[in-house]
Coordinates of C-alpha atoms in Angstrom, one line a residue:
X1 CA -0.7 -43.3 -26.1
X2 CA -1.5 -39.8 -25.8
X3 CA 1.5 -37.3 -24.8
X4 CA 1.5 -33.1 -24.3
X5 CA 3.1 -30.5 -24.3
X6 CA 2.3 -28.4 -21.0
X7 CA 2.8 -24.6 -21.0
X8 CA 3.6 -23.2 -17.5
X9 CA 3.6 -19.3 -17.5
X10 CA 5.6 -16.9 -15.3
X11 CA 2.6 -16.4 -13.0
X12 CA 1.9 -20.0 -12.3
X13 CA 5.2 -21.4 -10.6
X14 CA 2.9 -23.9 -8.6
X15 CA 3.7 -27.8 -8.0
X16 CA 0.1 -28.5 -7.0
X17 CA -2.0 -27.1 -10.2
X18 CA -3.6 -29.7 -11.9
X19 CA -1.9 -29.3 -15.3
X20 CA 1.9 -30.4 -12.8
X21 CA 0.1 -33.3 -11.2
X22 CA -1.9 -34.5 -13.5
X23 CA 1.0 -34.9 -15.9
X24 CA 2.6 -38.0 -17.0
X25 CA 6.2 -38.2 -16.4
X26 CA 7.2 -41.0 -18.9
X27 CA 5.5 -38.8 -21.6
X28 CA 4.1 -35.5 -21.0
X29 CA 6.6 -32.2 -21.4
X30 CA 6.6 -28.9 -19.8
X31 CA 7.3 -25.4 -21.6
X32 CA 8.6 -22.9 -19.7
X33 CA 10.2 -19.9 -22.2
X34 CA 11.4 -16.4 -21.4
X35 CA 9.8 -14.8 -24.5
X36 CA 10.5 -11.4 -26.3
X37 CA 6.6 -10.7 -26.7
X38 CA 5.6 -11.4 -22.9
X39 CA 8.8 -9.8 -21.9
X40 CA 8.6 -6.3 -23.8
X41 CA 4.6 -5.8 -24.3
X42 CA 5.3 -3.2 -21.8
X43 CA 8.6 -1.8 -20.3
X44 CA 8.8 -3.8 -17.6
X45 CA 10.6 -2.8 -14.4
X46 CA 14.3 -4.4 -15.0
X47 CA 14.0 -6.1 -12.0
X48 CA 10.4 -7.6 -12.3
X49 CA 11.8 -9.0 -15.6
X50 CA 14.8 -10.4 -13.6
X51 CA 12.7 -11.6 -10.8
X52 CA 10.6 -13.9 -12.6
X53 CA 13.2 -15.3 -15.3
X54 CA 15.2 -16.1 -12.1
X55 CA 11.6 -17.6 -11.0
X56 CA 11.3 -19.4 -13.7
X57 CA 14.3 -20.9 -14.2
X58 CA 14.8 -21.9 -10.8
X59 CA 10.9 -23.9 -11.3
X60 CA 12.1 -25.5 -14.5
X61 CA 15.1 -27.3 -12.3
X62 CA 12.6 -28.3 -9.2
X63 CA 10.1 -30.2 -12.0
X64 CA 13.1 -31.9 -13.1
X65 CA 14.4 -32.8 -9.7
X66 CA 10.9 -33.8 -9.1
X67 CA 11.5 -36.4 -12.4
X68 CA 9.5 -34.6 -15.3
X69 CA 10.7 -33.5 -18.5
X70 CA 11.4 -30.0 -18.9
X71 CA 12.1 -28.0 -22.8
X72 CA 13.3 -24.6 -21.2
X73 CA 14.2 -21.7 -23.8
X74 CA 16.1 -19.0 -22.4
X75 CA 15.8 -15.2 -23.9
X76 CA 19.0 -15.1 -25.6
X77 CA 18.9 -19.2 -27.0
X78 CA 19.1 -18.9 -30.8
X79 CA 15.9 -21.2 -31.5
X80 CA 13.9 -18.5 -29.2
X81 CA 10.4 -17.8 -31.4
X82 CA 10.2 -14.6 -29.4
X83 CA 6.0 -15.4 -28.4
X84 CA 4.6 -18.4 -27.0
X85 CA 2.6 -19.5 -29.7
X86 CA 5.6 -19.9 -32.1
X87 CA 7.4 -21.5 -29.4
X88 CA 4.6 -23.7 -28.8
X89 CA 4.7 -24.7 -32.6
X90 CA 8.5 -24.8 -33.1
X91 CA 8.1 -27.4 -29.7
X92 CA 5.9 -29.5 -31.2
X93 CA 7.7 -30.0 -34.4
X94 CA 10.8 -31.0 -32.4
X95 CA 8.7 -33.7 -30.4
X96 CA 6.1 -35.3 -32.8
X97 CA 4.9 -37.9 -30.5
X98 CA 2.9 -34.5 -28.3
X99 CA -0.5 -34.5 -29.7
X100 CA -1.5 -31.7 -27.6
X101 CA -1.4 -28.8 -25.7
X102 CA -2.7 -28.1 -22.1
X103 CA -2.0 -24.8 -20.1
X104 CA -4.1 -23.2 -17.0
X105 CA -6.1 -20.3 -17.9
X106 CA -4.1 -16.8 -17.7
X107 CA -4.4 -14.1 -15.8
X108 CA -4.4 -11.6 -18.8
X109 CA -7.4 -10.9 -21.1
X110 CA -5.6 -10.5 -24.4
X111 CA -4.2 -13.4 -23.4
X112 CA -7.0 -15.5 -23.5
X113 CA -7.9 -13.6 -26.3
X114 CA -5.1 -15.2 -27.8
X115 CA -5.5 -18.7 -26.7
X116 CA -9.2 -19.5 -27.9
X117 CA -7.3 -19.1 -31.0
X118 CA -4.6 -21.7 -30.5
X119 CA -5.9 -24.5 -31.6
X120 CA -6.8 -23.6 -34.6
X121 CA -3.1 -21.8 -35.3
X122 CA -1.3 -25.3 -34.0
X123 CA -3.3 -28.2 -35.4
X124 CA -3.6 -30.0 -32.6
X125 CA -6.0 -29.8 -29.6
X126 CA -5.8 -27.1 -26.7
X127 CA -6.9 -27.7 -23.2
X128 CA -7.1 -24.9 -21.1
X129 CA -7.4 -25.6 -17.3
X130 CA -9.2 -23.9 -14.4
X131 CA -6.6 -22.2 -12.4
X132 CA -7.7 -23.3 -8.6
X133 CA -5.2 -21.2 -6.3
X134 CA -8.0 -18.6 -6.7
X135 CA -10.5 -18.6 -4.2
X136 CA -13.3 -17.2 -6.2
X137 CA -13.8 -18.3 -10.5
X138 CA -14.9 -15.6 -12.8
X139 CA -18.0 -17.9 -12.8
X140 CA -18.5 -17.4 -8.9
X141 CA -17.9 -13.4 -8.9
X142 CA -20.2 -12.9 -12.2
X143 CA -23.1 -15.1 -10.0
X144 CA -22.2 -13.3 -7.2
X145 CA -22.8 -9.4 -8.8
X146 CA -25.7 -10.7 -11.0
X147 CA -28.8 -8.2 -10.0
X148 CA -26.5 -6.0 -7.7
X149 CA -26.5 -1.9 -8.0
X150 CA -23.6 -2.3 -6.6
X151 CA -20.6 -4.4 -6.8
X152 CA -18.2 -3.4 -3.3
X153 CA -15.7 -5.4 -1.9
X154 CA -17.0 -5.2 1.8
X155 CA -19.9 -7.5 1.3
X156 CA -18.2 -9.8 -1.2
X157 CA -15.4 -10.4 1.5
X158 CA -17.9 -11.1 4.5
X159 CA -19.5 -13.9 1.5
X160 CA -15.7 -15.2 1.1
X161 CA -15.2 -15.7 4.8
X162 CA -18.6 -17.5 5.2
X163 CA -17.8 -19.6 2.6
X164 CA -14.4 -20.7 3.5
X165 CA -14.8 -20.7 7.6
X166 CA -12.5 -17.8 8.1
X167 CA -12.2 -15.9 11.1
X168 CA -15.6 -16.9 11.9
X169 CA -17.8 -18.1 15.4
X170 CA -20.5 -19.8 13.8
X171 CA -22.4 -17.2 11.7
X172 CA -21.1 -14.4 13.0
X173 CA -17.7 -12.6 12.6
X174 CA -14.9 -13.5 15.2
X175 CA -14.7 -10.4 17.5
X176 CA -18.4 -9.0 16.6
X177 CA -17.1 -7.0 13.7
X178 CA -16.3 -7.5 9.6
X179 CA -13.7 -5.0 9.7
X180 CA -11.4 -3.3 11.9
X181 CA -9.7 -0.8 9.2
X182 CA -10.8 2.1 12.0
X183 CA -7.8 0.6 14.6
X184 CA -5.0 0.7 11.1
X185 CA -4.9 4.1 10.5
X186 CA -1.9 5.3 12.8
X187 CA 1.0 7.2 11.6
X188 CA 4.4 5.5 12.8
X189 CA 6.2 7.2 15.5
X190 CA 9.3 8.8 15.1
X191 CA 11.4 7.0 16.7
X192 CA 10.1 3.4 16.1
X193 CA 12.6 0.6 14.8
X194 CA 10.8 -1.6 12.3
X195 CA 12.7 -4.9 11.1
X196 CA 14.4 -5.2 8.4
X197 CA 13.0 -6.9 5.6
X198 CA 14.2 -10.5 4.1
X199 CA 16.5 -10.5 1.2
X200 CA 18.6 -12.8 -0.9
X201 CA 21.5 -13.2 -2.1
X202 CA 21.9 -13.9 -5.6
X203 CA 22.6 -17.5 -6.0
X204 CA 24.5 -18.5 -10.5
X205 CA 21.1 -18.7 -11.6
X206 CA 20.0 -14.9 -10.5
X207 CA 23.1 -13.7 -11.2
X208 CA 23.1 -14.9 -15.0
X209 CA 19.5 -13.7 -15.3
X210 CA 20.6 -9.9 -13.9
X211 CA 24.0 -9.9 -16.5
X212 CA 20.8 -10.6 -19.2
X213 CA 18.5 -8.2 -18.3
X214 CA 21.9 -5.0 -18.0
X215 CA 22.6 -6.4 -21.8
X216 CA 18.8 -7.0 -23.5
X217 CA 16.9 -4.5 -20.9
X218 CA 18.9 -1.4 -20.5
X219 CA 16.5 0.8 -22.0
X220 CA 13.7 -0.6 -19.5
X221 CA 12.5 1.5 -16.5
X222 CA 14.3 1.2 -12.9
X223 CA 17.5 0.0 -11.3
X224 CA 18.8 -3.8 -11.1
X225 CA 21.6 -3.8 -9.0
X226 CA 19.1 -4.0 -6.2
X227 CA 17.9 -7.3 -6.2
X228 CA 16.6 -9.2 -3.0
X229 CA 13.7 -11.6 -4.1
X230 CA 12.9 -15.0 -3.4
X231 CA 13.1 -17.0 -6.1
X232 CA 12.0 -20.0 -4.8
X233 CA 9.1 -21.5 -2.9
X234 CA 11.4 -22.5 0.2
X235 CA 12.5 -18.8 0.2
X236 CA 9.0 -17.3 -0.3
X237 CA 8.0 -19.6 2.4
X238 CA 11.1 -17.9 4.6
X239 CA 9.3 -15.1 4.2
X240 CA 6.2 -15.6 5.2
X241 CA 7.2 -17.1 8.4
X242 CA 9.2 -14.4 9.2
X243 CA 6.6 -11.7 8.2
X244 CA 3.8 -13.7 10.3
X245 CA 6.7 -13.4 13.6
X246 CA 7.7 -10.3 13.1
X247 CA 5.8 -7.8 11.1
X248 CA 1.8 -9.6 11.6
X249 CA 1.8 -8.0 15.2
X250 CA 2.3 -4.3 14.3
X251 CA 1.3 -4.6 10.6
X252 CA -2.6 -3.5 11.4
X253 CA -2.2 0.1 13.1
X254 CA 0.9 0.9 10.9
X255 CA -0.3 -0.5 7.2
X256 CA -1.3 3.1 6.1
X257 CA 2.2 4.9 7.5
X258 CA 4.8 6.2 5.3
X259 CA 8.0 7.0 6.7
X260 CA 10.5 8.2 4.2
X261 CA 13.8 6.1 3.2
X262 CA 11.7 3.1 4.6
X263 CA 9.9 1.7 2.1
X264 CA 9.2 -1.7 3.4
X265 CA 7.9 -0.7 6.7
X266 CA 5.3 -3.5 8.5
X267 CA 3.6 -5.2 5.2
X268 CA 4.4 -8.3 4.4
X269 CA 5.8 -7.8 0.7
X270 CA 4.3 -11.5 0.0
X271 CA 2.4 -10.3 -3.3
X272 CA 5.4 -11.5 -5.4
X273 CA 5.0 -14.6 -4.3
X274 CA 1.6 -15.3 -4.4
X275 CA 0.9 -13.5 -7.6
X276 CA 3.5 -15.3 -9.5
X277 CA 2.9 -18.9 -7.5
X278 CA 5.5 -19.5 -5.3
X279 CA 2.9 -19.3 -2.2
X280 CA -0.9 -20.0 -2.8
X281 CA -3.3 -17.4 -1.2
X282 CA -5.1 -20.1 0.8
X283 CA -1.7 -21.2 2.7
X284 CA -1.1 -17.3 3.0
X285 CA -4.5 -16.6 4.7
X286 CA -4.1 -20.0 7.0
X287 CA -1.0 -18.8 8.5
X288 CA -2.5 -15.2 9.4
X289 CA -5.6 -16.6 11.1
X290 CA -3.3 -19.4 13.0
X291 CA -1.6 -16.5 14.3
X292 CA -4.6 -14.6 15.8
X293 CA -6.0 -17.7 17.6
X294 CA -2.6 -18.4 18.9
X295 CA -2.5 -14.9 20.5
X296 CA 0.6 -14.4 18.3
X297 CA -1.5 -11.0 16.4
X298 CA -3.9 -9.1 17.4
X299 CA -7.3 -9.1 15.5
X300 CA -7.3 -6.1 13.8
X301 CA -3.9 -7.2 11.7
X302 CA -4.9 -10.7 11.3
X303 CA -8.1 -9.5 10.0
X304 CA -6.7 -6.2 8.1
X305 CA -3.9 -8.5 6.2
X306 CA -6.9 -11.5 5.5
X307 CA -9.0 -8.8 3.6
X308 CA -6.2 -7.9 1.5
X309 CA -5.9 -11.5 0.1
X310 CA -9.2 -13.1 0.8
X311 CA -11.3 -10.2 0.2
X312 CA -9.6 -7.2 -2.3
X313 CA -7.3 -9.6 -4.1
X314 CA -9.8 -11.8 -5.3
X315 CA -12.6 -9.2 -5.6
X316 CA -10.5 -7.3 -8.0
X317 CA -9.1 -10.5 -9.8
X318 CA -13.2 -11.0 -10.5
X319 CA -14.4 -7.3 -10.9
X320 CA -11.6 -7.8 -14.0
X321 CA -13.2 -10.4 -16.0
X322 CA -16.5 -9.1 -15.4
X323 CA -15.8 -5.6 -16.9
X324 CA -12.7 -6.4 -19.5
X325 CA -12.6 -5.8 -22.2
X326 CA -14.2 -1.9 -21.7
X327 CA -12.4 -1.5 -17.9
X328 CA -9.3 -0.9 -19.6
X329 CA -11.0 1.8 -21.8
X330 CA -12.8 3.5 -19.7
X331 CA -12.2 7.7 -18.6
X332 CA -15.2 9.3 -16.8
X333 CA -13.5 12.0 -15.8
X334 CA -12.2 12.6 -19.9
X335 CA -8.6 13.3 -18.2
X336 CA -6.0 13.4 -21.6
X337 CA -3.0 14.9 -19.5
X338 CA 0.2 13.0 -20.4
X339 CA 2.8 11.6 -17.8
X340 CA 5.4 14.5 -16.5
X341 CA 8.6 13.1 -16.9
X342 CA 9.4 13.1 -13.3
X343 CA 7.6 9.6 -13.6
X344 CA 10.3 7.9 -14.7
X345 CA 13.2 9.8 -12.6
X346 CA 11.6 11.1 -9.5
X347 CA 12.9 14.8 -9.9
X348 CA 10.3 16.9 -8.5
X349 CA 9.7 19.3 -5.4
X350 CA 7.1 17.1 -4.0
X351 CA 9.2 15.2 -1.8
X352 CA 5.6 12.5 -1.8
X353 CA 6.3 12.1 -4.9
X354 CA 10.3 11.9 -4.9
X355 CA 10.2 9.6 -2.2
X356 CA 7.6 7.1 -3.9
X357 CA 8.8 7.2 -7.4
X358 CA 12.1 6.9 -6.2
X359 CA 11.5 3.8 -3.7
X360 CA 9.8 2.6 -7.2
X361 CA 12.6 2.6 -9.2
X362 CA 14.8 0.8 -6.9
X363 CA 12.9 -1.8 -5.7
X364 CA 9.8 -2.3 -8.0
X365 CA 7.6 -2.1 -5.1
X366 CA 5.4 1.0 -3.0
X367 CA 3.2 -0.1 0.1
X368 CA -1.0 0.1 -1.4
X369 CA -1.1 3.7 0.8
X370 CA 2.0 4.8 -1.8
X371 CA 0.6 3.6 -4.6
X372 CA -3.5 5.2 -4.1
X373 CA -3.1 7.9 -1.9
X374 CA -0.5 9.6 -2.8
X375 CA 1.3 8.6 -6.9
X376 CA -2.5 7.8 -7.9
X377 CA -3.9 10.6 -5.7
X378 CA -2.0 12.9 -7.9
X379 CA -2.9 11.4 -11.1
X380 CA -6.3 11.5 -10.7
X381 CA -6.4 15.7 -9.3
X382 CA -4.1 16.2 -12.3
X383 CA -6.3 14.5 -15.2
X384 CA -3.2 12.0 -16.2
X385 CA -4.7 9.8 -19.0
X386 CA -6.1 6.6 -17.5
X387 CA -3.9 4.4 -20.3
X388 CA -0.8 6.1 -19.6
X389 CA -1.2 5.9 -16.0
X390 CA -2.1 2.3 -16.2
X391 CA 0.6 1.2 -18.0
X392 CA 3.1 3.3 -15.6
X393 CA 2.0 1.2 -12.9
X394 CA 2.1 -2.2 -14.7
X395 CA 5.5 -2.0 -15.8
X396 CA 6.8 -0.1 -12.7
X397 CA 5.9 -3.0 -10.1
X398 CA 7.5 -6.5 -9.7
X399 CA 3.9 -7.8 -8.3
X400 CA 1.7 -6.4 -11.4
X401 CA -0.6 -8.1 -13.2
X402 CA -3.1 -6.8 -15.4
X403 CA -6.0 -8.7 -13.3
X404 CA -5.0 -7.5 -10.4
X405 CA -3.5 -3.4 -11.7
X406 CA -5.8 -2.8 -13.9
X407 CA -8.7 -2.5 -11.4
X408 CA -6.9 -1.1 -9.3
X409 CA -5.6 1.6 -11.2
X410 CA -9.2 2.0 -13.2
X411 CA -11.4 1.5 -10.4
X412 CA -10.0 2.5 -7.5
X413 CA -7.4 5.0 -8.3
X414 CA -8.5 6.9 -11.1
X415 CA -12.3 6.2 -11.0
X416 CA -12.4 6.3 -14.8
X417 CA -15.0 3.1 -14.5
X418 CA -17.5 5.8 -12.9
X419 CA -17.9 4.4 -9.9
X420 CA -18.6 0.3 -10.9
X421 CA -15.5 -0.3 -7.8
X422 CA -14.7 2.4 -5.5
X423 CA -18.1 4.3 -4.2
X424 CA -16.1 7.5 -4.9
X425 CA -12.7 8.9 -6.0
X426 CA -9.6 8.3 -3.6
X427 CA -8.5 12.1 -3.5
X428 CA -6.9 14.3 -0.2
X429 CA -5.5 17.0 0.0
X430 CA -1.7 17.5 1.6
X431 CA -3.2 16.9 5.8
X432 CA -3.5 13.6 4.5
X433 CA 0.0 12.8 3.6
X434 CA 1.5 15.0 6.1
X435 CA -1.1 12.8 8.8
X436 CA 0.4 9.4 7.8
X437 CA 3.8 10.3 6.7
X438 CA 7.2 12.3 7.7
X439 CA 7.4 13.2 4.0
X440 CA 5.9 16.8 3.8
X441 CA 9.1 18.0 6.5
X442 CA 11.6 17.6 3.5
X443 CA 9.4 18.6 0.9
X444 CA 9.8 22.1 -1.3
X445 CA 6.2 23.1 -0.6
X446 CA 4.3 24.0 2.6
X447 CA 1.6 21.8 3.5
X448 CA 0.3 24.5 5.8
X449 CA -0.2 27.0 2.8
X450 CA -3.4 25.9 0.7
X451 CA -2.5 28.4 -2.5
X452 CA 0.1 30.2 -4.1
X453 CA 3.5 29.5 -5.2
X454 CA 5.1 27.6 -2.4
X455 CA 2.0 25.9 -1.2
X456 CA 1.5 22.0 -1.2
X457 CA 0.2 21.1 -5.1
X458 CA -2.3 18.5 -3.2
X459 CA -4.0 21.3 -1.2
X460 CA -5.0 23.3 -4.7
X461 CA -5.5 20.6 -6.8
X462 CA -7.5 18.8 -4.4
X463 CA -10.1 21.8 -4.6
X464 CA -9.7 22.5 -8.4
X465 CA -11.0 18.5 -8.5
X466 CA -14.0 19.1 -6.7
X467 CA -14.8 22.4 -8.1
X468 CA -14.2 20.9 -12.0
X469 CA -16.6 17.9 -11.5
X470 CA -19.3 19.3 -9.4
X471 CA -21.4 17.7 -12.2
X472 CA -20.6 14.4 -11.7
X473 CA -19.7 14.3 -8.0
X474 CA -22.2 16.4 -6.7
X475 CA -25.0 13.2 -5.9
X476 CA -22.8 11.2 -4.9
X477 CA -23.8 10.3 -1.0
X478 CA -20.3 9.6 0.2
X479 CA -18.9 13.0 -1.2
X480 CA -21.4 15.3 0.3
X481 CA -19.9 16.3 3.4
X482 CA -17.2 17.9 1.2
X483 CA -19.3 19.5 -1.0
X484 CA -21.1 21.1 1.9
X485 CA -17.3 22.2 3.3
X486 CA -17.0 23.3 -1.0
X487 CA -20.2 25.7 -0.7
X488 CA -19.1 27.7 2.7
X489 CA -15.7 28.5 1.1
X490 CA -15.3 31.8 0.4
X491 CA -15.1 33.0 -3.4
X492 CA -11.4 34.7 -2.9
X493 CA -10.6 31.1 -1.4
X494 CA -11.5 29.2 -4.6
X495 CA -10.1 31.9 -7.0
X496 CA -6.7 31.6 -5.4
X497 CA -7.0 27.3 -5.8
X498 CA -7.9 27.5 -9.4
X499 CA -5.4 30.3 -9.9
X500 CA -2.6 27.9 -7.7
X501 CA -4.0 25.2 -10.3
X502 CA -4.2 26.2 -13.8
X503 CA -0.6 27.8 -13.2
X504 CA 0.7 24.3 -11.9
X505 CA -1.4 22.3 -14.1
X506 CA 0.2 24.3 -17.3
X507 CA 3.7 23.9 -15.9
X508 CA 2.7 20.0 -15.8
X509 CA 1.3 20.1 -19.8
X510 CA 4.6 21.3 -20.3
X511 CA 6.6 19.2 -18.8
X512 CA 8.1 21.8 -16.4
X513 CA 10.0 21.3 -13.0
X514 CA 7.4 21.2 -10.4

């Protein structure tokens, strides 16, 4: 009788995918192994690392409580092959009677890359399984774009809650309206008292996994002593629950606020969870839409939080295999600048920046408005290189995938795809922070002044950006109401931005204080 040997990744820590309950317990095996190549392609952020090993391990012991057989290699075990594909082979040598291999399709193009090749490299047959937590295949999102000018996440979402009944009356959109992003716009109040978020105590398991990471990770980027995840389904399901009671209501109007030395504010900080398994988006999505018809959140978070999953997560998770493997190429803007140091340790003037590198560091984790509008906001007015940048915000987060960073960081962040995902770049000048956030009151710079030494970087570098790619930006519908505000500027005005800028952006090639 046939027997395998069934690979489960870090990022699929699901009971209910096929290749768990399809498998036979008497015969099949599972392969879970914390592997040097996975581990180190990138620096990863010491506590993503620790997050998911914990993750892992704590899976491993809930498929054997649940009576299947389990190989699980640990980073430091001595018959570690340091990839999977030579821990796949060293596994099948041990157990001869496994005759092949299943695993459910990845979330990473070079690793597919890698496992068309498998087979071949192993000798024995390689089944790779549709992954269905996804609400929307490659398949569906390729049929989807096929003859569109434009691929934008708006219209794909309203398809996605047609198709799966959500939020709907009949036809038509509950409440009259796709999209109530216009009511979650409001910057937080000085004095408001947000919860506090859910955190964990590190149980043997974590606590073995953080000792690892201090001894075989010290060189990686950010802190570890910080470490609050949930580790297991049961605790990522405490955490929704309490995230749908107490942070649903108010997360609509407050999702774009930043309040410095609060990083976790009103969203959810579920993305872990769903992005490495532990909760599946459908269960995620059901409990936000419960809520609304059970008056227990108002539409415009129940529907704001919905779109994030239901209509951005998957859009980008399909815009990804429809463009790889040139998305990760791609610079339209022919930006080369490397990253300023101040990436990695947070020491700079701009107290934006401090405050979001910073919150980066020590918890692998920045709210979306963070992360676009103002760290990838200032990447793209300061021509970072789109590889460079991309990689900085893979390895920086605990939630970061290259399906889901990569178009993200490409597409919506640095536009370097052109426009194929955002319908133009994400840049604003200092109002912008200083509208959503406290941060500009402690900053080094004035956000009042728009040139010269003390002035807010974002205000000159904001017009330097639109002034350097007139030629490309010019047509674009959505950008000519700032081009018209571009012409009526007076000529001593834009002298004294690119001045403001060149100086700045030299300081910045030379890794400078700023």
């Amino acid at each position: 009788m046939s027997a395998s040997l069934r690979l489960i990744l870090g990022d699929q820590l699901t009971l209910s995918l096929p290749i768990v309950e399809d498998a036979t317990k008497s015969r099949d095996i599972f392969l879970l192994a914390e592997v040097r190549e996975e581990a180190t392609y990138v620096k990863h952020h010491k506590l993503k690392i620790a997050f998911l090993f914990s993750a892992m391990r704590h899976f491993a012991e809930e498929l054997k409580d649940n009576g299947y057989q389990v190989e699980y290699c640990r980073y430091d075990d001595d018959d570690n092959q340091g990839s999977l594909l030579k821990q796949l082979k060293h596994t099948l040598e041990k157990h001869p009677s496994l005759d092949s291999v299943i695993v459910t399709e990845p979330g990473e193009y070079r690793l597919q890359q890698s496992m068309q090749q498998w087979s071949n490299q192993l000798g024995v047959p390689v089944n790779v399984l549709d992954d269905p937590r996804f609400l929307s295949s490659p398949e569906d999102f390729a049929q989807w774009a096929e003859g569109r000018k434009q691929l934008r996440m708006e219209f794909f979402y309203r398809e996605m809650r047609k198709r799966y009944r959500i939020l709907m009356d009949d036809d038509s959109p509950v409440g009259g309206k796709w999209n109530y992003d216009s009511q979650n716009r409001e910057p937080m109040p000085a004095d408001h008292q947000v919860p506090e978020p859910t955190v964990f105590e590190p149980d043997d398991i974590t606590n073995d996994v953080i000792a690892l990471v201090k001894q075989e990770f010290d060189d990686h980027f950010g802190d570890i002593d910080n470490f609050y995840f949930a580790v297991t389904r049961e605790q990522a399901l405490h955490v929704l629950n309490t995230f749908i009671e107490e942070r649903l209501p108010t997360f609509g109007k407050y999702q774009d606020a930043m309040v410095e030395g609060k990083p976790w504010l009103y969203h959810s900080h579920l993305s872990f969870y769903i992005n490495c398994g532990l909760l599946t988006p459908k269960e995620v999505i059901q409990r936000a839409e419960t809520a609304y018809y059970e008056e227990k959140a108002p539409l415009n978070s129940a529907e704001g939080f919905i779109r994030q999953i239901l209509g951005w997560r998957e859009f980008v998770r399909g815009f990804y295999w429809h463009f790889m493997p040139d998305l990760a190429k791609d610079n339209y803007f022919s930006n080369n600048r490397s990253l300023p140091s101040f990436f990695w340790d947070g020491y700079t003037n701009m107290n934006c920046m401090r405050q979001c590198i910073t919150e980066t560091k020590n918890n692998a984790y920045a709210h979306h408005i963070q992360r676009l509008m103002v760290i990838g906001n200032f990447c793209l007015l300061t021509g970072l290189n789109p590889q460079e940048v991309q990689e900085w915000y893979l390895l920086v987060y605990a939630d970061a995938y290259e399906w889901v960073e990569l178009p993200n960081v490409a597409g919506m962040i640095l536009y370097a795809d052109g426009g194929n995902l955002a319908s133009k770049p994400y840049i604003a000048s200092g109002s912008y922070i200083n509208k959503m956030s406290n941060y500009c009151k402690n900053c080094g710079y004035k956000v009042s002044k728009k040139s010269g030494d003390d002035a807010c970087p974002f205000n000159y570098l904001y017009w330097r950006f639109i002034d350097e790619h007139e030629d490309k930006l010019r047509d674009n519908h959505r950008m000519a109401m700032i081009y018209r505000t571009y012409e009526k500027m007076s000529q001593d005005k834009l002298d004294a931005a690119r001045q403001s800028a060149a100086i700045f952006l030299q300081k910045l090639s030379k890794d400078e204080e700023v």
